[in-house]
Amino acid sequence: SEKYIFKVFPKKDLQRRQIWIDRVNCSGWSPARHSALCERHFDRDQWEVPRQDGKRKLKETAVPTIFCVALSNDIVSKDHSYSVPGYRQIYSNDSDCGEDEFVPIEQVKVEVDENLREEIWQEEGEETDSAEEKDE
């Protein structure tokens, strides 16, 4: 099964946050405190140059660009008791999304990025000393 990185909605950059919300395009929905999007919603050009430690980081200006058809509103990993609120397994609106392009929900393994909690705290204004910050 595949593993995915999840990125929380911007908290400080309200204009970029609104773009993320608009792109999710889910009527009446707004992201909760820990709502996140899967890395598959971000095109390659939205990511910084690959780092030596192998970690992936979104550019400061990154916005989700890959969407198509919703399969589910919430996914809970079978291996973790972690819900990803508002997450929808959806693909590119730039291409024709055929049925054969979708990954069945049962086959998606949700792996929470080990730095996700630190990233959330950092975006909420709390001080952190995450390894990712030190390596940059």
Short mmCIF file of C-alpha atoms in Angstrom, two decimals:
data_model
loop_
_atom_site.label_atom_id
_atom_site.label_comp_id
_atom_site.label_asym_id
_atom_site.label_seq_id
_atom_site.Cartn_x
_atom_site.Cartn_y
_atom_site.Cartn_z
CA SER A 1 0.00 0.00 0.00
CA GLU A 2 1.06 3.57 -0.61
CA LYS A 3 2.03 6.08 2.09
CA TYR A 4 1.12 9.75 1.86
CA ILE A 5 2.27 12.97 3.49
CA PHE A 6 -0.49 15.28 4.73
CA LYS A 7 -0.17 19.05 4.90
CA VAL A 8 -2.35 21.15 7.20
CA PHE A 9 -4.24 24.16 5.88
CA PRO A 10 -2.30 27.43 6.22
CA LYS A 11 -3.13 29.23 9.45
CA LYS A 12 -1.23 32.54 9.16
CA ASP A 13 -1.53 33.28 5.42
CA LEU A 14 -5.30 33.82 5.28
CA GLN A 15 -5.35 34.57 1.55
CA ARG A 16 -3.58 31.29 0.72
CA ARG A 17 -5.79 29.44 3.23
CA GLN A 18 -8.89 30.70 1.40
CA ILE A 19 -7.46 29.49 -1.92
CA TRP A 20 -6.99 26.01 -0.39
CA ILE A 21 -10.60 26.05 0.87
CA ASP A 22 -11.91 27.24 -2.51
CA ARG A 23 -9.97 24.53 -4.32
CA VAL A 24 -11.40 21.77 -2.10
CA ASN A 25 -14.77 22.98 -3.41
CA CYS A 26 -16.96 21.34 -0.78
CA SER A 27 -20.08 23.44 -0.24
CA GLY A 28 -20.63 24.48 3.37
CA TRP A 29 -17.36 22.94 4.58
CA SER A 30 -14.57 24.76 6.33
CA PRO A 31 -11.37 23.18 7.61
CA ALA A 32 -11.09 22.22 11.25
CA ARG A 33 -8.00 22.98 13.30
CA HIS A 34 -6.15 19.87 12.09
CA SER A 35 -7.62 19.50 8.59
CA ALA A 36 -5.02 18.45 6.06
CA LEU A 37 -4.65 17.64 2.38
CA CYS A 38 -2.77 14.69 0.98
CA GLU A 39 0.44 15.36 -0.95
CA ARG A 40 -1.28 14.11 -4.11
CA HIS A 41 -3.24 17.38 -4.30
CA PHE A 42 -0.02 19.31 -4.95
CA ASP A 43 1.69 19.33 -8.34
CA ARG A 44 5.47 18.80 -8.49
CA ASP A 45 6.13 22.51 -8.96
CA GLN A 46 4.49 23.26 -5.58
CA TRP A 47 7.30 21.46 -3.69
CA GLU A 48 10.74 22.79 -2.79
CA VAL A 49 13.82 21.19 -4.34
CA PRO A 50 14.30 17.70 -2.83
CA ARG A 51 16.28 17.84 0.39
CA GLN A 52 19.30 15.69 1.24
CA ASP A 53 17.42 14.09 4.15
CA GLY A 54 14.63 13.02 1.77
CA LYS A 55 11.92 15.12 3.45
CA ARG A 56 9.50 17.01 1.24
CA LYS A 57 8.42 20.56 2.00
CA LEU A 58 5.82 22.68 0.24
CA LYS A 59 6.85 26.08 -1.07
CA GLU A 60 5.59 29.02 0.98
CA THR A 61 3.27 29.92 -1.92
CA ALA A 62 1.98 26.37 -2.54
CA VAL A 63 -1.69 25.81 -3.28
CA PRO A 64 -3.42 22.53 -4.10
CA THR A 65 -3.90 22.07 -7.84
CA ILE A 66 -4.93 18.43 -8.29
CA PHE A 67 -8.63 17.60 -7.84
CA CYS A 68 -11.34 15.63 -9.61
CA VAL A 69 -14.05 13.43 -8.08
CA ALA A 70 -14.65 12.84 -4.37
CA LEU A 71 -14.72 9.27 -3.10
CA SER A 72 -15.02 9.84 0.64
CA ASN A 73 -15.26 12.68 3.14
CA ASP A 74 -13.26 11.07 5.94
CA ILE A 75 -10.63 8.39 5.91
CA VAL A 76 -9.48 6.59 9.01
CA SER A 77 -6.36 4.50 8.78
CA LYS A 78 -6.70 0.84 9.73
CA ASP A 79 -3.21 1.00 11.27
CA HIS A 80 -3.73 4.24 13.22
CA SER A 81 -6.70 5.65 15.07
CA TYR A 82 -6.24 8.92 13.18
CA SER A 83 -8.98 10.60 11.20
CA VAL A 84 -8.12 13.00 8.42
CA PRO A 85 -11.03 15.48 8.53
CA GLY A 86 -12.24 16.76 5.21
CA TYR A 87 -9.79 14.61 3.27
CA ARG A 88 -11.07 13.37 -0.04
CA GLN A 89 -9.17 11.00 -2.31
CA ILE A 90 -9.43 13.04 -5.50
CA TYR A 91 -7.27 13.59 -8.56
CA SER A 92 -6.45 16.09 -11.29
CA ASN A 93 -9.05 18.35 -12.84
CA ASP A 94 -6.56 18.90 -15.66
CA SER A 95 -7.08 15.41 -17.05
CA ASP A 96 -9.96 13.05 -17.65
CA CYS A 97 -10.37 11.11 -14.43
CA GLY A 98 -11.37 7.63 -15.45
CA GLU A 99 -12.47 4.96 -12.98
CA ASP A 100 -9.19 3.09 -13.51
CA GLU A 101 -7.23 6.06 -12.10
CA PHE A 102 -8.75 5.83 -8.62
CA VAL A 103 -7.21 3.93 -5.75
CA PRO A 104 -9.87 2.04 -3.77
CA ILE A 105 -10.22 3.56 -0.30
CA GLU A 106 -9.54 0.18 1.30
CA GLN A 107 -6.08 0.17 -0.30
CA VAL A 108 -5.08 3.62 0.92
CA LYS A 109 -2.83 3.53 3.97
CA VAL A 110 -2.79 6.82 5.84
CA GLU A 111 0.55 7.54 7.45
CA VAL A 112 0.69 10.69 9.50
CA ASP A 113 3.86 12.66 8.83
CA GLU A 114 5.93 12.41 12.01
CA ASN A 115 6.38 16.19 11.93
CA LEU A 116 2.67 16.91 11.37
CA ARG A 117 2.00 17.78 15.00
CA GLU A 118 5.08 20.03 15.11
CA GLU A 119 3.98 21.68 11.86
CA ILE A 120 0.51 22.35 13.28
CA TRP A 121 1.96 23.85 16.45
CA GLN A 122 4.37 25.98 14.47
CA GLU A 123 1.61 27.34 12.25
CA GLU A 124 -0.47 28.14 15.32
CA GLY A 125 2.35 30.32 16.66
CA GLU A 126 3.81 27.98 19.28
CA GLU A 127 7.57 27.67 19.47
CA THR A 128 9.06 24.41 18.20
CA ASP A 129 12.54 23.15 17.47
CA SER A 130 11.70 20.56 14.86
CA ALA A 131 14.49 18.82 13.01
CA GLU A 132 13.07 20.09 9.73
CA GLU A 133 13.53 23.72 10.79
CA LYS A 134 17.12 23.10 11.91
CA ASP A 135 18.06 21.37 8.65
CA GLU A 136 16.93 24.19 6.37
#
